[in-house]
């Protein structure tokens, strides 16, 4: 982990380190030398930071990095870069008091160093003192001048630590200096998808567009942000601006195609894809070839769909998603024997994708292979115990083969792993009623209705005959408005 990337960029050839880094490392680890030049300390730091923790081991790397930085600070206290890197590691370890102490010491030698002031503001913000952090940041930004690289570092550090209140004024200053910030926001859009932080990033992207409405890159990043939110309509509009401004923007076209597919515009996807193939190298759109194949499937052209998948798999035999999708084309035709080899290949390539295993088990069931579907379902309940659909599918297969008692056991075990899932309660209620345990079924049904009454239709999807059970209907009526045609 290391920000302040500007100190890593040796733009001029004469600034490139000419020494032997491996020899430096040997000297350092064997304690053959106690003193190194400032540039040598920096190269040692870069060496361990770039390998952390893969090659050196976390504890060893941590120890070496901190020894290097602390020794370099003692030897060169007026060189703030060593303090800045030390503070990064201390903040990572949540040792905020030590980090602020290191900054205070460094400021005695370089009192007007903006990066030190920024890290001090960052720590205040992380600790919850937002007002003081913003006050300090204002002073820092007044002193930073037009240092684009430094402002880019500040923005990236703010985003990395989720301090969006700091990021916005940094962004404003960076835009005033002409710094390239779209690429930084693009990177954090990708990282923020899992944490649901895209909402905080989109206003920053819009601010870039306000400043430069003809920035194709900014419109592209905005489209990516909306895609991450699942707002494909807005994403398509933003991406349309990107490709209008720059019709040769390949990445924007790829995302445009993905968005078109997600909106279900399969005919438009096919037309646009084929037109783009005449303008860009074929490999440009390799990542959306699978979407092209499935678009043909959605249009009813199954022959072309399978032909495209076969070509993809010939060139990319490790593409689990395409093996799976090819299998689905046969599975949906209920040709389970044809589907199974493709689905097995997908599952072999990626055991962690639950859907691959579930559809394969379903195909085994459809092909009447109990010696395969039961063990696979058993395995899936272990690997994906928190996925209610695994337990529901397994119980359905057991019930349909006449094994109601085991189907009950499976749902009860599923509820131990998912104790608040209404679908599992509805299934348990249905199974109890069908097995002659009407009183227990009604008690369980009430529990399901308390969790989510709107999902009661699941009862009748699984067991349509329950539509005629007056006690079931009366129980549901207590939790829902009267409905007709249940």
Coordinates of C-alpha atoms in Angstrom, one line a residue:
X1 CA 0.0 0.0 0.0
X2 CA 1.5 3.3 -1.0
X3 CA -0.1 6.5 -2.3
X4 CA 1.7 9.8 -3.1
X5 CA 2.3 8.0 -6.4
X6 CA 3.9 11.2 -7.7
X7 CA 7.1 10.2 -5.9
X8 CA 7.1 6.9 -7.7
X9 CA 7.1 8.4 -11.2
X10 CA 10.6 8.9 -12.5
X11 CA 9.7 11.0 -15.5
X12 CA 13.3 11.9 -16.4
X13 CA 15.7 9.2 -17.3
X14 CA 18.4 10.8 -15.2
X15 CA 16.1 10.4 -12.1
X16 CA 15.9 6.6 -12.6
X17 CA 17.7 4.8 -9.8
X18 CA 21.0 3.5 -11.3
X19 CA 22.0 1.2 -8.5
X20 CA 21.4 -2.5 -7.8
X21 CA 18.2 -2.8 -5.8
X22 CA 18.7 -6.5 -5.0
X23 CA 22.2 -5.7 -3.6
X24 CA 20.6 -2.9 -1.5
X25 CA 18.1 -5.4 -0.1
X26 CA 20.8 -7.9 0.7
X27 CA 22.8 -5.3 2.5
X28 CA 19.8 -4.1 4.4
X29 CA 18.6 -7.6 5.5
X30 CA 22.1 -8.8 6.4
X31 CA 22.8 -5.6 8.2
X32 CA 26.0 -5.2 6.2
X33 CA 25.4 -1.4 6.1
X34 CA 23.8 0.8 8.7
X35 CA 23.6 4.0 6.5
X36 CA 22.0 4.5 3.2
X37 CA 21.5 7.6 1.1
X38 CA 18.0 9.1 1.0
X39 CA 17.5 7.7 -2.5
X40 CA 18.6 4.3 -1.4
X41 CA 16.2 4.4 1.6
X42 CA 13.4 5.3 -0.8
X43 CA 14.3 2.4 -3.2
X44 CA 14.3 0.0 -0.2
X45 CA 10.9 1.3 0.8
X46 CA 9.6 0.9 -2.8
X47 CA 10.9 -2.6 -2.9
X48 CA 9.0 -3.8 0.2
X49 CA 5.9 -1.8 -0.4
X50 CA 5.5 -3.1 -3.9
X51 CA 5.8 -6.7 -2.8
X52 CA 3.6 -6.4 0.3
X53 CA 2.4 -8.9 1.4
X54 CA 2.7 -11.5 -1.3
X55 CA 6.4 -12.3 -1.4
X56 CA 7.8 -11.1 1.9
X57 CA 5.0 -12.1 4.3
X58 CA 2.9 -9.5 6.1
X59 CA 4.7 -9.4 9.4
X60 CA 8.1 -9.3 7.8
X61 CA 7.1 -6.6 5.3
X62 CA 5.5 -4.5 8.0
X63 CA 8.6 -4.7 10.2
X64 CA 11.0 -3.9 7.4
X65 CA 8.9 -1.0 6.0
X66 CA 8.6 0.7 9.4
X67 CA 12.3 0.2 10.2
X68 CA 13.2 1.7 6.8
X69 CA 10.9 4.7 7.2
X70 CA 11.8 5.4 10.8
X71 CA 15.5 5.2 10.2
X72 CA 15.2 7.4 7.1
X73 CA 13.2 10.0 9.1
X74 CA 15.9 10.1 11.8
X75 CA 18.7 10.5 9.2
X76 CA 16.8 12.9 6.9
X77 CA 14.1 14.7 9.0
X78 CA 13.7 17.5 6.5
X79 CA 12.6 15.0 3.7
X80 CA 8.8 14.8 4.4
X81 CA 8.3 11.9 1.9
X82 CA 9.4 9.4 4.5
X83 CA 7.1 10.7 7.1
X84 CA 4.2 10.7 4.6
X85 CA 4.7 7.0 3.8
X86 CA 5.1 6.2 7.5
X87 CA 1.8 8.0 8.2
X88 CA 0.1 6.0 5.5
X89 CA 1.0 2.7 7.2
X90 CA 0.1 4.0 10.7
X91 CA -3.3 5.1 9.4
X92 CA -3.8 1.7 7.8
X93 CA -3.2 0.2 11.3
X94 CA -5.5 2.8 12.8
X95 CA -2.7 4.2 14.9
X96 CA -3.9 7.8 14.6
X97 CA -2.1 9.3 17.6
X98 CA 1.3 8.0 16.4
X99 CA 0.5 9.2 12.9
X100 CA -0.4 12.7 14.1
X101 CA 2.8 12.8 16.3
X102 CA 4.9 11.9 13.3
X103 CA 3.3 14.7 11.3
X104 CA 3.8 17.2 14.1
X105 CA 7.5 16.3 14.2
X106 CA 7.9 16.6 10.4
X107 CA 6.2 20.0 10.3
X108 CA 9.0 21.4 12.5
X109 CA 11.3 20.9 9.6
X110 CA 8.9 21.6 6.7
X111 CA 6.1 23.7 8.1
X112 CA 4.5 24.6 4.8
X113 CA 4.5 21.1 3.3
X114 CA 0.9 20.7 1.9
X115 CA 1.0 16.9 1.9
X116 CA 1.7 16.8 5.7
X117 CA -1.2 19.2 6.3
X118 CA -3.5 17.1 4.1
X119 CA -2.7 13.9 6.0
X120 CA -3.4 15.7 9.2
X121 CA -6.8 16.7 7.8
X122 CA -7.4 13.2 6.7
X123 CA -6.8 11.8 10.1
X124 CA -9.2 14.3 11.7
X125 CA -11.9 13.4 9.2
X126 CA -11.5 9.7 9.8
X127 CA -11.7 10.3 13.5
X128 CA -15.0 12.2 13.0
X129 CA -13.8 15.8 13.4
X130 CA -15.2 16.8 10.0
X131 CA -15.4 20.5 10.6
X132 CA -11.8 20.9 11.7
X133 CA -10.7 18.6 8.9
X134 CA -12.3 20.8 6.3
X135 CA -10.9 24.0 7.9
X136 CA -7.4 22.5 7.7
X137 CA -7.9 21.3 4.2
X138 CA -8.9 24.8 3.1
X139 CA -5.5 26.1 4.3
X140 CA -3.7 23.2 2.6
X141 CA -5.4 23.8 -0.8
X142 CA -4.5 27.5 -0.6
X143 CA -0.8 26.5 -0.2
X144 CA -0.6 23.7 -2.7
X145 CA -0.5 25.9 -5.8
X146 CA -0.9 24.1 -9.1
X147 CA 0.7 20.8 -8.2
X148 CA -1.5 18.5 -10.3
X149 CA 0.3 15.3 -9.2
X150 CA -0.1 16.2 -5.5
X151 CA -3.8 17.0 -5.9
X152 CA -4.3 13.7 -7.7
X153 CA -2.7 12.0 -4.8
X154 CA -4.9 13.9 -2.3
X155 CA -8.0 12.9 -4.2
X156 CA -7.1 9.2 -4.4
X157 CA -6.2 9.0 -0.7
X158 CA -9.5 10.7 0.2
X159 CA -11.5 8.2 -1.9
X160 CA -9.5 5.2 -0.6
X161 CA -10.4 6.1 3.0
X162 CA -14.0 7.0 2.1
X163 CA -13.6 10.6 3.1
X164 CA -15.9 12.1 0.5
X165 CA -16.3 15.4 2.3
X166 CA -12.6 16.0 1.8
X167 CA -12.6 14.6 -1.8
X168 CA -15.0 17.2 -3.2
X169 CA -12.9 20.4 -2.4
X170 CA -9.8 18.5 -3.5
X171 CA -11.6 17.7 -6.8
X172 CA -12.6 21.3 -7.3
X173 CA -9.0 22.5 -6.8
X174 CA -7.7 19.7 -9.1
X175 CA -10.1 20.7 -11.8
X176 CA -8.9 24.3 -11.6
X177 CA -5.4 23.2 -12.2
X178 CA -6.3 20.9 -15.1
X179 CA -5.4 17.7 -13.3
X180 CA -6.6 14.4 -14.9
X181 CA -9.1 13.1 -12.3
X182 CA -11.6 11.1 -14.4
X183 CA -9.4 8.0 -14.4
X184 CA -9.2 8.1 -10.6
X185 CA -12.9 8.3 -10.2
X186 CA -13.3 5.4 -12.7
X187 CA -11.1 3.2 -10.6
X188 CA -13.0 3.9 -7.4
X189 CA -16.4 3.4 -9.1
X190 CA -15.3 -0.1 -9.8
X191 CA -14.2 -0.6 -6.2
X192 CA -17.3 1.1 -4.8
X193 CA -19.8 -1.3 -6.5
X194 CA -19.5 -3.8 -3.6
X195 CA -19.7 -1.2 -0.9
X196 CA -22.6 0.8 -2.3
X197 CA -20.6 4.0 -2.4
X198 CA -21.3 4.9 -6.0
X199 CA -23.9 7.5 -4.8
X200 CA -21.1 9.5 -3.2
X201 CA -19.0 9.4 -6.4
X202 CA -21.5 10.4 -9.0
X203 CA -21.8 14.1 -7.9
X204 CA -18.0 14.3 -8.3
X205 CA -18.2 13.0 -11.8
X206 CA -21.1 15.4 -12.6
X207 CA -18.9 18.2 -11.3
X208 CA -16.2 17.3 -13.8
X209 CA -18.8 17.5 -16.6
X210 CA -20.0 20.9 -15.3
X211 CA -16.5 22.0 -15.7
X212 CA -15.9 20.4 -19.1
X213 CA -19.1 19.2 -20.8
X214 CA -17.1 17.9 -23.8
X215 CA -15.1 15.4 -21.8
X216 CA -15.9 12.1 -23.3
X217 CA -14.0 10.4 -20.5
X218 CA -16.1 12.0 -17.8
X219 CA -19.4 11.1 -19.6
X220 CA -18.0 7.5 -19.8
X221 CA -17.2 7.4 -16.1
X222 CA -20.6 8.8 -15.3
X223 CA -22.2 6.1 -17.4
X224 CA -20.1 3.5 -15.6
X225 CA -21.4 4.9 -12.3
X226 CA -25.0 4.6 -13.3
X227 CA -24.3 1.1 -14.6
X228 CA -22.9 0.2 -11.1
X229 CA -26.1 1.6 -9.6
X230 CA -28.2 -0.5 -11.9
X231 CA -29.8 2.6 -13.6
X232 CA -29.3 1.5 -17.1
X233 CA -31.5 4.2 -18.7
X234 CA -29.4 7.0 -17.2
X235 CA -26.2 5.1 -18.0
X236 CA -27.2 4.8 -21.7
X237 CA -27.8 8.5 -21.9
X238 CA -24.4 9.3 -20.4
X239 CA -22.6 6.8 -22.6
X240 CA -24.4 8.2 -25.7
X241 CA -22.8 11.6 -24.9
X242 CA -19.4 9.9 -24.6
X243 CA -19.5 8.2 -28.0
X244 CA -21.0 11.3 -29.6
X245 CA -18.1 13.4 -28.4
X246 CA -15.6 10.7 -29.4
X247 CA -17.0 8.1 -31.8
X248 CA -13.7 6.1 -31.5
X249 CA -14.0 5.6 -27.7
X250 CA -13.8 1.8 -27.7
X251 CA -14.3 1.3 -23.9
X252 CA -17.4 3.6 -24.0
X253 CA -18.8 1.5 -26.9
X254 CA -18.3 -1.7 -25.0
X255 CA -20.1 -0.3 -21.9
X256 CA -22.8 1.1 -24.2
X257 CA -23.4 -2.4 -25.6
X258 CA -23.5 -3.9 -22.1
X259 CA -26.1 -1.3 -21.1
X260 CA -28.2 -1.9 -24.3
X261 CA -28.2 -5.6 -23.4
X262 CA -29.2 -5.0 -19.8
X263 CA -32.2 -3.0 -21.0
X264 CA -33.3 -6.0 -23.0
X265 CA -32.8 -4.2 -26.4
X266 CA -31.4 -7.4 -28.0
X267 CA -32.2 -6.4 -31.6
X268 CA -30.5 -3.1 -31.2
X269 CA -27.5 -4.8 -29.5
X270 CA -27.1 -7.1 -32.5
X271 CA -27.3 -4.3 -35.0
X272 CA -24.9 -2.1 -33.2
X273 CA -22.4 -4.9 -32.5
X274 CA -22.3 -5.8 -36.2
X275 CA -21.8 -2.2 -37.2
X276 CA -19.0 -1.7 -34.8
X277 CA -17.2 -4.8 -36.0
X278 CA -16.6 -3.0 -39.3
X279 CA -14.9 -0.1 -37.5
X280 CA -12.9 -1.7 -34.7
X281 CA -10.6 -4.7 -34.4
X282 CA -12.6 -7.9 -33.5
X283 CA -10.8 -8.3 -30.2
X284 CA -12.2 -4.9 -29.1
X285 CA -15.5 -6.5 -28.2
X286 CA -14.4 -9.9 -27.1
X287 CA -15.8 -9.4 -23.6
X288 CA -19.3 -8.9 -24.9
X289 CA -19.4 -11.8 -27.4
X290 CA -21.3 -13.8 -24.9
X291 CA -23.9 -11.1 -24.7
X292 CA -24.1 -11.2 -28.5
X293 CA -24.8 -14.9 -28.4
X294 CA -27.5 -14.6 -25.8
X295 CA -29.1 -11.7 -27.6
X296 CA -29.6 -14.0 -30.6
X297 CA -31.1 -16.5 -28.2
X298 CA -33.6 -13.9 -26.9
X299 CA -34.5 -13.1 -30.5
X300 CA -35.3 -16.8 -31.2
X301 CA -32.2 -17.5 -33.3
X302 CA -30.9 -20.4 -31.3
X303 CA -28.8 -21.8 -34.1
X304 CA -26.7 -18.5 -34.4
X305 CA -26.5 -18.3 -30.6
X306 CA -25.0 -21.7 -30.3
X307 CA -22.7 -21.1 -33.2
X308 CA -21.3 -18.0 -31.5
X309 CA -20.8 -19.8 -28.2
X310 CA -18.9 -22.6 -29.9
X311 CA -16.6 -20.1 -31.4
X312 CA -16.0 -18.4 -28.1
X313 CA -15.3 -21.7 -26.3
X314 CA -12.9 -22.7 -29.0
X315 CA -10.9 -19.6 -28.4
X316 CA -11.6 -19.2 -24.6
X317 CA -12.0 -22.8 -23.2
X318 CA -11.7 -21.4 -19.6
X319 CA -14.8 -19.2 -20.0
X320 CA -17.1 -20.8 -17.4
X321 CA -19.9 -18.3 -18.1
X322 CA -20.1 -19.3 -21.8
X323 CA -20.1 -23.0 -21.0
X324 CA -22.9 -22.4 -18.6
X325 CA -24.9 -20.2 -21.0
X326 CA -24.4 -22.8 -23.8
X327 CA -25.8 -25.4 -21.4
X328 CA -28.8 -23.2 -20.6
X329 CA -29.8 -23.1 -24.3
X330 CA -30.3 -26.9 -24.1
X331 CA -31.6 -26.9 -20.6
X332 CA -34.4 -24.5 -21.5
X333 CA -35.3 -26.9 -24.4
X334 CA -35.5 -29.6 -21.7
X335 CA -32.8 -31.5 -23.6
X336 CA -31.0 -32.3 -20.4
X337 CA -28.7 -34.9 -21.8
X338 CA -27.3 -32.3 -24.3
X339 CA -27.1 -29.6 -21.6
X340 CA -25.2 -31.7 -18.9
X341 CA -21.7 -31.7 -20.5
X342 CA -21.7 -27.9 -20.9
X343 CA -23.0 -27.4 -17.4
X344 CA -20.6 -29.8 -15.9
X345 CA -17.7 -28.0 -17.6
X346 CA -18.9 -24.7 -16.2
X347 CA -19.2 -26.1 -12.7
X348 CA -15.8 -27.7 -12.9
X349 CA -14.3 -24.4 -13.9
X350 CA -16.1 -22.4 -11.1
X351 CA -17.4 -24.2 -8.1
X352 CA -18.0 -21.0 -6.3
X353 CA -20.8 -19.8 -8.7
X354 CA -23.9 -21.3 -7.0
X355 CA -26.1 -21.0 -10.1
X356 CA -23.8 -23.3 -12.1
X357 CA -24.2 -26.0 -9.5
X358 CA -28.0 -25.5 -9.1
X359 CA -28.7 -25.7 -12.8
X360 CA -26.5 -28.7 -13.2
X361 CA -28.3 -30.4 -10.4
X362 CA -31.6 -29.5 -12.0
X363 CA -30.4 -31.0 -15.3
X364 CA -29.4 -34.2 -13.5
X365 CA -32.9 -34.3 -12.0
X366 CA -34.5 -33.7 -15.4
X367 CA -32.4 -36.5 -16.9
X368 CA -33.5 -38.9 -14.0
X369 CA -30.0 -39.3 -12.6
X370 CA -30.7 -39.4 -8.8
X371 CA -27.2 -40.8 -8.2
X372 CA -25.9 -37.5 -9.4
X373 CA -28.5 -34.8 -8.4
X374 CA -28.8 -35.8 -4.7
X375 CA -25.0 -35.8 -3.9
X376 CA -24.7 -32.5 -5.8
X377 CA -27.5 -30.8 -3.9
X378 CA -25.9 -32.1 -0.7
X379 CA -22.6 -30.6 -1.7
X380 CA -24.3 -27.3 -2.6
X381 CA -26.1 -27.1 0.8
X382 CA -22.6 -27.2 2.4
X383 CA -20.9 -24.8 0.0
X384 CA -23.8 -22.3 -0.2
X385 CA -25.7 -22.8 3.1
X386 CA -26.7 -19.1 3.2
X387 CA -28.4 -19.3 -0.2
X388 CA -32.2 -20.2 0.4
X389 CA -32.7 -21.2 -3.3
X390 CA -30.4 -24.2 -2.8
X391 CA -32.6 -25.5 0.0
X392 CA -35.8 -24.8 -1.9
X393 CA -34.6 -26.5 -5.1
X394 CA -33.4 -29.5 -3.2
X395 CA -36.6 -29.9 -1.4
X396 CA -38.6 -29.6 -4.6
X397 CA -36.7 -32.4 -6.2
X398 CA -37.1 -34.6 -3.1
X399 CA -40.8 -33.9 -2.9
X400 CA -41.4 -34.6 -6.6
X401 CA -39.7 -38.0 -6.2
X402 CA -42.0 -38.8 -3.3
X403 CA -39.5 -38.2 -0.5
X404 CA -41.6 -35.7 1.5
X405 CA -39.9 -36.5 4.9
X406 CA -36.4 -35.7 3.6
X407 CA -37.8 -32.6 1.9
X408 CA -39.1 -31.4 5.3
X409 CA -35.7 -32.1 6.9
X410 CA -33.9 -30.1 4.2
X411 CA -36.2 -27.1 4.6
X412 CA -35.8 -27.2 8.4
X413 CA -32.0 -27.3 8.0
X414 CA -32.2 -24.5 5.5
X415 CA -34.1 -22.4 8.1
X416 CA -31.3 -23.0 10.6
X417 CA -29.0 -21.3 8.2
X418 CA -31.5 -18.7 7.0
X419 CA -33.8 -18.1 10.0
X420 CA -35.7 -15.1 8.6
X421 CA -36.3 -16.2 5.0
X422 CA -40.1 -16.1 4.4
X423 CA -39.8 -18.4 1.3
X424 CA -38.4 -21.2 3.5
X425 CA -41.2 -20.8 6.0
X426 CA -43.8 -20.9 3.2
X427 CA -42.3 -24.1 1.8
X428 CA -42.2 -25.7 5.3
X429 CA -45.8 -24.8 5.8
X430 CA -46.8 -26.3 2.5
X431 CA -44.9 -29.5 3.1
X432 CA -46.4 -29.8 6.6
X433 CA -49.9 -29.4 5.2
X434 CA -49.3 -31.8 2.4
X435 CA -48.0 -34.4 4.8
X436 CA -51.0 -34.2 7.0
X437 CA -49.7 -31.8 9.7
X438 CA -52.3 -29.1 9.2
X439 CA -52.1 -27.6 12.6
X440 CA -48.3 -27.2 12.4
X441 CA -48.6 -25.9 8.9
X442 CA -50.9 -23.0 10.0
X443 CA -48.5 -22.0 12.8
X444 CA -45.6 -21.9 10.4
X445 CA -47.7 -20.1 7.8
X446 CA -48.4 -17.3 10.2
X447 CA -44.7 -16.9 10.9
X448 CA -44.1 -16.6 7.1
X449 CA -46.9 -14.1 6.7
X450 CA -45.5 -12.0 9.6
X451 CA -42.1 -11.9 7.8
X452 CA -43.5 -11.0 4.3
X453 CA -47.2 -11.5 3.6
X454 CA -46.8 -10.3 0.0
X455 CA -44.8 -13.5 -0.8
X456 CA -47.6 -15.9 0.1
X457 CA -48.1 -16.8 -3.6
X458 CA -45.1 -19.0 -3.2
X459 CA -47.3 -21.5 -1.5
X460 CA -49.5 -22.0 -4.6
X461 CA -46.6 -21.9 -7.0
X462 CA -45.2 -24.9 -5.2
X463 CA -48.5 -26.6 -4.4
X464 CA -51.4 -25.3 -6.5
X465 CA -53.8 -27.7 -4.7
X466 CA -53.5 -25.5 -1.6
X467 CA -55.7 -22.9 -3.3
X468 CA -58.6 -25.1 -2.2
X469 CA -57.5 -25.4 1.4
X470 CA -60.0 -23.1 3.3
X471 CA -57.9 -23.0 6.5
X472 CA -54.9 -21.8 4.5
X473 CA -56.9 -19.1 2.7
X474 CA -58.4 -18.0 6.0
X475 CA -55.0 -17.7 7.6
X476 CA -53.6 -15.6 4.7
X477 CA -56.7 -13.4 4.8
X478 CA -55.8 -12.3 8.3
X479 CA -52.6 -10.7 7.0
X480 CA -53.6 -9.5 3.6
X481 CA -56.4 -7.6 1.9
X482 CA -59.0 -9.9 0.4
X483 CA -58.0 -11.0 -3.1
X484 CA -59.8 -12.8 -5.9
X485 CA -58.4 -15.5 -8.1
X486 CA -55.8 -16.8 -5.6

